[in-house]
Amino acid sequence: MINLGLIGQAIAASRAPSLHMMLGELHQLPVDYQLQMPEDSTAESFRAKLAEIQAKGFVGTNVTFPYKQIAIDSADEVNEAVRKVGASNTLLLKDGRVCAFNTDYTGFIRGYKGRLGALPAGQVLMIGAGGVGRAIGFALFDVGATELLVTDLSEESARSLVKALNEAGYQARYVATEDVPAAAAQVDGLVNCTPVGHHKTPGLPLEAKFIGGQKWAFDAVYTPMDTAFLVEAHRNGLEIVSGFDLFFYQGIDAFEIFTGIKVTDVMPVWHQFRETFNVTSELI
């Protein structure tokens, strides 16, 4: 049995177990994917849970809120994406070692190209600079971003990401809350990396009147798939990349890391997953 997991808080509704076990069936592998919830949000609780699943012989685990940055401290090896982003969402447990990857980074790139092809991201406004925001922020420059404008309710988080991007040789700058409308009016792309729009935190991360005139939009939220933000973007003629795209492709990338098997024919998996688990969308 190939034992896999997801370490995080508030993960009971995750579709990750369904995706990984379906991929296992399609590749004739006995995969068991289990949700792992540490006692609290501390680094100590994360390390205890990681040690527990290592002792049980787990091959790998995904990592989600609030442990993506904490996870790095438990890694023996980190790949280039993790070094760039400063966060990890995928840990390979092999030969007593912990190898850290970031498939939010690679999954976004695959999802973006799958939707928008070679369209350059251009100048982008990103709302939210947390764990997933850092991954998307760096990944945007692999799909043709020329400059990233970053805003967050936490000015410290936004400025930290901007500093990291600029030090890596990219163009980025902080945008204060009061300057967001003007920034939205000038950019090619809009990105939401906040929880706003989730079932539990409904709403828009950006007022509707500022959505329109851009070329494309991405929402990291995928429950629901058709977030209010994406619906508004679509209504105003923007091309969209969904949080489900990110979820799906980061899961494919993680499965390949865990098993060493390349998923060569992705679209049939996409359609089968959506059909099997009744994943519906009016937009994508």
mmCIF file of C-alpha atoms in Angstrom:
data_model
loop_
_atom_site.group_PDB
_atom_site.id
_atom_site.type_symbol
_atom_site.label_atom_id
_atom_site.label_comp_id
_atom_site.label_asym_id
_atom_site.label_seq_id
_atom_site.Cartn_x
_atom_site.Cartn_y
_atom_site.Cartn_z
ATOM 1 C CA MET A 1 0.000 0.000 0.000
ATOM 2 C CA ILE A 2 1.226 3.493 -0.907
ATOM 3 C CA ASN A 3 0.233 5.626 2.064
ATOM 4 C CA LEU A 4 -0.126 9.341 1.369
ATOM 5 C CA GLY A 5 -1.551 12.209 3.382
ATOM 6 C CA LEU A 6 -2.519 15.836 3.695
ATOM 7 C CA ILE A 7 -1.416 17.756 6.791
ATOM 8 C CA GLY A 8 -3.485 20.824 7.580
ATOM 9 C CA GLN A 9 -6.264 22.438 9.551
ATOM 10 C CA ALA A 10 -9.937 22.609 8.460
ATOM 11 C CA ILE A 11 -9.354 20.020 5.708
ATOM 12 C CA ALA A 12 -12.370 17.733 6.206
ATOM 13 C CA ALA A 13 -13.908 18.798 2.874
ATOM 14 C CA SER A 14 -10.705 18.325 0.844
ATOM 15 C CA ARG A 15 -11.037 16.499 -2.474
ATOM 16 C CA ALA A 16 -7.329 15.579 -2.433
ATOM 17 C CA PRO A 17 -7.956 12.002 -1.178
ATOM 18 C CA SER A 18 -10.415 11.408 -4.024
ATOM 19 C CA LEU A 19 -8.004 12.700 -6.675
ATOM 20 C CA HIS A 20 -4.980 10.725 -5.478
ATOM 21 C CA MET A 21 -6.873 7.477 -4.970
ATOM 22 C CA MET A 22 -8.452 7.818 -8.411
ATOM 23 C CA LEU A 23 -4.996 8.376 -9.907
ATOM 24 C CA GLY A 24 -3.832 5.268 -8.072
ATOM 25 C CA GLU A 25 -6.661 3.200 -9.548
ATOM 26 C CA LEU A 26 -5.975 4.491 -13.057
ATOM 27 C CA HIS A 27 -2.336 3.460 -12.732
ATOM 28 C CA GLN A 28 -3.102 0.178 -10.930
ATOM 29 C CA LEU A 29 -1.447 1.316 -7.717
ATOM 30 C CA PRO A 30 -2.846 0.622 -4.223
ATOM 31 C CA VAL A 31 -3.027 4.197 -2.914
ATOM 32 C CA ASP A 32 -4.481 5.204 0.445
ATOM 33 C CA TYR A 33 -4.633 8.963 1.078
ATOM 34 C CA GLN A 34 -5.489 10.090 4.608
ATOM 35 C CA LEU A 35 -6.225 13.497 6.097
ATOM 36 C CA GLN A 36 -3.878 14.410 8.950
ATOM 37 C CA MET A 37 -4.859 17.178 11.382
ATOM 38 C CA PRO A 38 -2.267 18.180 14.006
ATOM 39 C CA GLU A 39 -3.506 19.217 17.443
ATOM 40 C CA ASP A 40 -2.966 22.911 16.758
ATOM 41 C CA SER A 41 -1.287 25.344 14.365
ATOM 42 C CA THR A 42 2.156 25.297 15.974
ATOM 43 C CA ALA A 43 5.370 24.065 14.424
ATOM 44 C CA GLU A 44 5.680 21.534 17.240
ATOM 45 C CA SER A 45 2.325 19.956 16.369
ATOM 46 C CA PHE A 46 3.268 19.830 12.695
ATOM 47 C CA ARG A 47 6.562 18.111 13.436
ATOM 48 C CA ALA A 48 4.825 15.607 15.705
ATOM 49 C CA LYS A 49 2.309 14.715 12.999
ATOM 50 C CA LEU A 50 5.041 14.427 10.359
ATOM 51 C CA ALA A 51 7.083 12.118 12.611
ATOM 52 C CA GLU A 52 3.973 10.041 13.259
ATOM 53 C CA ILE A 53 3.247 9.384 9.586
ATOM 54 C CA GLN A 54 6.930 8.763 8.841
ATOM 55 C CA ALA A 55 6.910 6.074 11.533
ATOM 56 C CA LYS A 56 3.870 4.543 9.849
ATOM 57 C CA GLY A 57 5.716 4.280 6.541
ATOM 58 C CA PHE A 58 3.990 7.050 4.585
ATOM 59 C CA VAL A 59 5.569 7.706 1.191
ATOM 60 C CA GLY A 60 4.629 11.376 1.101
ATOM 61 C CA THR A 61 2.275 14.066 2.250
ATOM 62 C CA ASN A 62 0.788 17.269 0.966
ATOM 63 C CA VAL A 63 0.840 20.278 3.281
ATOM 64 C CA THR A 64 -1.708 23.067 3.499
ATOM 65 C CA PHE A 65 -2.687 25.973 5.745
ATOM 66 C CA PRO A 66 -1.128 26.904 8.119
ATOM 67 C CA TYR A 67 1.984 24.765 7.693
ATOM 68 C CA LYS A 68 3.392 25.547 4.215
ATOM 69 C CA GLN A 69 6.230 27.698 5.521
ATOM 70 C CA ILE A 70 6.675 25.652 8.697
ATOM 71 C CA ALA A 71 7.216 22.532 6.558
ATOM 72 C CA ILE A 72 10.526 23.787 5.197
ATOM 73 C CA ASP A 73 12.188 23.533 8.586
ATOM 74 C CA SER A 74 11.495 19.789 8.612
ATOM 75 C CA ALA A 75 13.033 19.181 5.179
ATOM 76 C CA ASP A 76 16.415 17.625 4.518
ATOM 77 C CA GLU A 77 16.280 18.734 0.880
ATOM 78 C CA VAL A 78 14.346 21.505 -0.883
ATOM 79 C CA ASN A 79 13.935 21.992 -4.618
ATOM 80 C CA GLU A 80 14.363 25.244 -6.542
ATOM 81 C CA ALA A 81 10.685 26.196 -6.353
ATOM 82 C CA VAL A 82 10.734 25.888 -2.557
ATOM 83 C CA ARG A 83 13.898 27.970 -2.340
ATOM 84 C CA LYS A 84 12.256 30.685 -4.435
ATOM 85 C CA VAL A 85 8.883 30.704 -2.728
ATOM 86 C CA GLY A 86 9.890 30.009 0.853
ATOM 87 C CA ALA A 87 7.054 27.510 1.310
ATOM 88 C CA SER A 88 6.336 23.849 0.583
ATOM 89 C CA ASN A 89 3.072 22.018 -0.015
ATOM 90 C CA THR A 90 4.510 18.598 -0.935
ATOM 91 C CA LEU A 91 6.890 16.421 1.090
ATOM 92 C CA LEU A 92 8.395 13.204 -0.252
ATOM 93 C CA LEU A 93 9.358 10.859 2.577
ATOM 94 C CA LYS A 94 12.100 8.622 1.265
ATOM 95 C CA ASP A 95 14.890 6.638 2.930
ATOM 96 C CA GLY A 96 14.367 8.471 6.196
ATOM 97 C CA ARG A 97 14.708 11.850 4.522
ATOM 98 C CA VAL A 98 12.182 14.622 3.867
ATOM 99 C CA CYS A 99 12.341 16.229 0.416
ATOM 100 C CA ALA A 100 10.300 19.415 -0.064
ATOM 101 C CA PHE A 101 8.589 20.551 -3.276
ATOM 102 C CA ASN A 102 6.096 23.254 -4.182
ATOM 103 C CA THR A 103 3.451 22.003 -6.585
ATOM 104 C CA ASP A 104 1.335 25.136 -6.099
ATOM 105 C CA TYR A 105 4.119 26.766 -8.115
ATOM 106 C CA THR A 106 4.298 24.141 -10.857
ATOM 107 C CA GLY A 107 0.553 23.415 -10.792
ATOM 108 C CA PHE A 108 -0.343 27.051 -11.401
ATOM 109 C CA ILE A 109 1.973 27.186 -14.411
ATOM 110 C CA ARG A 110 0.357 24.072 -15.908
ATOM 111 C CA GLY A 111 -3.141 25.344 -15.167
ATOM 112 C CA TYR A 112 -2.445 28.786 -16.632
ATOM 113 C CA LYS A 113 -0.975 27.374 -19.836
ATOM 114 C CA GLY A 114 -3.810 24.866 -20.094
ATOM 115 C CA ARG A 115 -6.347 27.706 -20.074
ATOM 116 C CA LEU A 116 -4.530 30.613 -21.694
ATOM 117 C CA GLY A 117 -1.842 28.957 -23.787
ATOM 118 C CA ALA A 118 0.986 31.346 -24.642
ATOM 119 C CA LEU A 119 -0.850 34.516 -23.546
ATOM 120 C CA PRO A 120 1.706 36.529 -21.528
ATOM 121 C CA ALA A 121 0.509 37.333 -18.022
ATOM 122 C CA GLY A 122 1.728 40.931 -18.452
ATOM 123 C CA GLN A 123 1.282 43.347 -15.573
ATOM 124 C CA VAL A 124 -0.654 41.678 -12.745
ATOM 125 C CA LEU A 125 -2.413 42.811 -9.578
ATOM 126 C CA MET A 126 -2.392 40.110 -6.900
ATOM 127 C CA ILE A 127 -4.562 40.361 -3.801
ATOM 128 C CA GLY A 128 -3.193 38.184 -1.011
ATOM 129 C CA ALA A 129 0.436 37.412 -0.184
ATOM 130 C CA GLY A 130 0.179 34.360 2.063
ATOM 131 C CA GLY A 131 1.514 30.861 1.363
ATOM 132 C CA VAL A 132 -0.312 30.254 -1.909
ATOM 133 C CA GLY A 133 0.189 33.901 -2.897
ATOM 134 C CA ARG A 134 3.953 33.532 -2.631
ATOM 135 C CA ALA A 135 3.890 30.472 -4.902
ATOM 136 C CA ILE A 136 1.645 32.139 -7.477
ATOM 137 C CA GLY A 137 3.655 35.354 -7.281
ATOM 138 C CA PHE A 138 6.847 33.629 -8.375
ATOM 139 C CA ALA A 139 5.083 31.338 -10.869
ATOM 140 C CA LEU A 140 3.549 34.309 -12.685
ATOM 141 C CA PHE A 141 6.977 35.256 -13.994
ATOM 142 C CA ASP A 142 7.208 31.839 -15.663
ATOM 143 C CA VAL A 143 4.076 32.655 -17.690
ATOM 144 C CA GLY A 144 5.151 36.061 -18.931
ATOM 145 C CA ALA A 145 4.468 38.480 -16.080
ATOM 146 C CA THR A 146 6.309 41.768 -16.554
ATOM 147 C CA GLU A 147 5.470 43.307 -13.174
ATOM 148 C CA LEU A 148 3.544 42.133 -10.127
ATOM 149 C CA LEU A 149 1.611 44.589 -7.978
ATOM 150 C CA VAL A 150 0.948 43.074 -4.551
ATOM 151 C CA THR A 151 -1.618 44.072 -1.947
ATOM 152 C CA ASP A 152 -2.642 42.395 1.283
ATOM 153 C CA LEU A 153 -4.460 43.344 4.490
ATOM 154 C CA SER A 154 -1.110 42.554 6.093
ATOM 155 C CA GLU A 155 1.248 45.172 4.673
ATOM 156 C CA GLU A 156 4.142 43.222 6.181
ATOM 157 C CA SER A 157 3.245 40.086 4.175
ATOM 158 C CA ALA A 158 2.854 42.027 0.946
ATOM 159 C CA ARG A 159 6.127 43.903 1.368
ATOM 160 C CA SER A 160 7.928 40.669 2.292
ATOM 161 C CA LEU A 161 6.819 39.053 -0.973
ATOM 162 C CA VAL A 162 7.698 42.141 -3.009
ATOM 163 C CA LYS A 163 11.169 42.198 -1.456
ATOM 164 C CA ALA A 164 11.706 38.493 -2.217
ATOM 165 C CA LEU A 165 10.601 38.931 -5.835
ATOM 166 C CA ASN A 166 12.785 41.969 -6.415
ATOM 167 C CA GLU A 167 15.782 40.234 -4.851
ATOM 168 C CA ALA A 168 15.209 37.330 -7.252
ATOM 169 C CA GLY A 169 15.472 39.741 -10.181
ATOM 170 C CA TYR A 170 11.771 40.242 -10.910
ATOM 171 C CA GLN A 171 9.743 43.453 -11.030
ATOM 172 C CA ALA A 172 7.309 43.850 -8.124
ATOM 173 C CA ARG A 173 5.910 46.622 -5.969
ATOM 174 C CA TYR A 174 3.586 47.034 -3.029
ATOM 175 C CA VAL A 175 0.139 48.570 -3.514
ATOM 176 C CA ALA A 176 -1.640 50.135 -0.538
ATOM 177 C CA THR A 177 -5.341 49.378 -0.087
ATOM 178 C CA GLU A 178 -6.404 52.872 -1.149
ATOM 179 C CA ASP A 179 -4.423 52.533 -4.401
ATOM 180 C CA VAL A 180 -5.927 49.185 -5.467
ATOM 181 C CA PRO A 181 -8.634 50.697 -7.752
ATOM 182 C CA ALA A 182 -6.053 52.623 -9.768
ATOM 183 C CA ALA A 183 -3.827 49.553 -9.978
ATOM 184 C CA ALA A 184 -6.708 47.356 -11.147
ATOM 185 C CA ALA A 185 -7.466 49.793 -13.949
ATOM 186 C CA GLN A 186 -3.975 49.514 -15.441
ATOM 187 C CA VAL A 187 -3.140 45.801 -15.248
ATOM 188 C CA ASP A 188 -3.559 42.890 -17.659
ATOM 189 C CA GLY A 189 -4.391 40.281 -15.017
ATOM 190 C CA LEU A 190 -6.181 40.039 -11.674
ATOM 191 C CA VAL A 191 -5.271 37.368 -9.116
ATOM 192 C CA ASN A 192 -7.089 36.489 -5.898
ATOM 193 C CA CYS A 193 -4.998 34.587 -3.372
ATOM 194 C CA THR A 194 -7.183 35.393 -0.358
ATOM 195 C CA PRO A 195 -9.902 33.147 1.131
ATOM 196 C CA VAL A 196 -12.577 35.657 0.062
ATOM 197 C CA GLY A 197 -15.062 33.859 -2.163
ATOM 198 C CA HIS A 198 -14.898 30.537 -0.330
ATOM 199 C CA HIS A 199 -18.172 29.020 0.894
ATOM 200 C CA LYS A 200 -17.215 30.017 4.420
ATOM 201 C CA THR A 201 -16.038 33.530 3.503
ATOM 202 C CA PRO A 202 -18.260 34.650 0.596
ATOM 203 C CA GLY A 203 -17.823 37.888 -1.268
ATOM 204 C CA LEU A 204 -15.470 39.606 -3.688
ATOM 205 C CA PRO A 205 -11.797 40.355 -2.994
ATOM 206 C CA LEU A 206 -12.123 43.384 -5.275
ATOM 207 C CA GLU A 207 -15.207 45.532 -5.801
ATOM 208 C CA ALA A 208 -17.120 44.505 -8.931
ATOM 209 C CA LYS A 209 -16.823 47.958 -10.472
ATOM 210 C CA PHE A 210 -13.040 47.492 -10.697
ATOM 211 C CA ILE A 211 -13.286 44.173 -12.560
ATOM 212 C CA GLY A 212 -13.325 44.758 -16.307
ATOM 213 C CA GLY A 213 -10.885 45.941 -18.941
ATOM 214 C CA GLN A 214 -8.253 43.398 -17.919
ATOM 215 C CA LYS A 215 -7.412 40.354 -20.064
ATOM 216 C CA TRP A 216 -7.547 37.500 -17.560
ATOM 217 C CA ALA A 217 -8.243 36.543 -13.950
ATOM 218 C CA PHE A 218 -7.279 33.744 -11.565
ATOM 219 C CA ASP A 219 -8.902 32.760 -8.270
ATOM 220 C CA ALA A 220 -7.068 30.396 -5.910
ATOM 221 C CA VAL A 221 -10.391 29.537 -4.217
ATOM 222 C CA TYR A 222 -12.011 26.407 -5.676
ATOM 223 C CA THR A 223 -14.968 25.756 -3.394
ATOM 224 C CA PRO A 224 -17.148 26.819 -5.094
ATOM 225 C CA MET A 225 -15.518 26.440 -8.497
ATOM 226 C CA ASP A 226 -17.478 29.383 -9.870
ATOM 227 C CA THR A 227 -16.549 31.996 -7.303
ATOM 228 C CA ALA A 228 -18.220 35.393 -7.339
ATOM 229 C CA PHE A 229 -14.875 36.825 -8.499
ATOM 230 C CA LEU A 230 -14.609 34.500 -11.508
ATOM 231 C CA VAL A 231 -18.279 34.966 -12.388
ATOM 232 C CA GLU A 232 -17.786 38.738 -12.415
ATOM 233 C CA ALA A 233 -14.566 38.438 -14.410
ATOM 234 C CA HIS A 234 -16.241 36.181 -16.975
ATOM 235 C CA ARG A 235 -19.220 38.539 -17.225
ATOM 236 C CA ASN A 236 -16.804 41.321 -18.105
ATOM 237 C CA GLY A 237 -15.063 39.345 -20.829
ATOM 238 C CA LEU A 238 -11.915 38.224 -19.019
ATOM 239 C CA GLU A 239 -10.355 34.840 -19.692
ATOM 240 C CA ILE A 240 -10.277 32.819 -16.482
ATOM 241 C CA VAL A 241 -8.048 30.334 -14.684
ATOM 242 C CA SER A 242 -9.793 28.664 -11.760
ATOM 243 C CA GLY A 243 -8.772 27.409 -8.365
ATOM 244 C CA PHE A 244 -9.844 23.976 -9.547
ATOM 245 C CA ASP A 245 -7.169 24.189 -12.259
ATOM 246 C CA LEU A 246 -4.597 24.830 -9.527
ATOM 247 C CA PHE A 247 -5.973 22.050 -7.297
ATOM 248 C CA PHE A 248 -5.995 19.530 -10.123
ATOM 249 C CA TYR A 249 -2.553 20.204 -11.573
ATOM 250 C CA GLN A 250 -0.778 20.569 -8.240
ATOM 251 C CA GLY A 251 -2.309 17.205 -7.349
ATOM 252 C CA ILE A 252 -1.042 15.637 -10.574
ATOM 253 C CA ASP A 253 2.434 17.023 -9.911
ATOM 254 C CA ALA A 254 2.386 15.734 -6.318
ATOM 255 C CA PHE A 255 1.229 12.261 -7.425
ATOM 256 C CA GLU A 256 4.123 12.091 -9.886
ATOM 257 C CA ILE A 257 6.580 13.063 -7.138
ATOM 258 C CA PHE A 258 5.163 10.515 -4.691
ATOM 259 C CA THR A 259 5.008 7.586 -7.125
ATOM 260 C CA GLY A 260 7.636 8.345 -9.760
ATOM 261 C CA ILE A 261 4.978 7.736 -12.426
ATOM 262 C CA LYS A 262 4.345 10.322 -15.158
ATOM 263 C CA VAL A 263 0.651 11.037 -15.803
ATOM 264 C CA THR A 264 0.917 11.282 -19.569
ATOM 265 C CA ASP A 265 -2.740 11.703 -20.573
ATOM 266 C CA VAL A 266 -4.097 14.369 -18.275
ATOM 267 C CA MET A 267 -7.385 15.464 -19.875
ATOM 268 C CA PRO A 268 -9.178 12.088 -19.542
ATOM 269 C CA VAL A 269 -8.253 12.176 -15.837
ATOM 270 C CA TRP A 270 -9.657 15.714 -15.624
ATOM 271 C CA HIS A 271 -12.975 14.703 -17.167
ATOM 272 C CA GLN A 272 -13.263 11.475 -15.183
ATOM 273 C CA PHE A 273 -12.587 13.249 -11.896
ATOM 274 C CA ARG A 274 -15.193 15.917 -12.610
ATOM 275 C CA GLU A 275 -17.771 13.323 -13.643
ATOM 276 C CA THR A 276 -17.091 10.843 -10.830
ATOM 277 C CA PHE A 277 -17.240 13.421 -8.069
ATOM 278 C CA ASN A 278 -19.924 15.627 -9.616
ATOM 279 C CA VAL A 279 -17.648 18.638 -10.014
ATOM 280 C CA THR A 280 -19.820 21.157 -11.840
ATOM 281 C CA SER A 281 -19.102 24.578 -13.272
ATOM 282 C CA GLU A 282 -20.862 26.989 -15.593
ATOM 283 C CA LEU A 283 -17.598 28.683 -16.534
ATOM 284 C CA ILE A 284 -14.965 25.982 -17.142
#
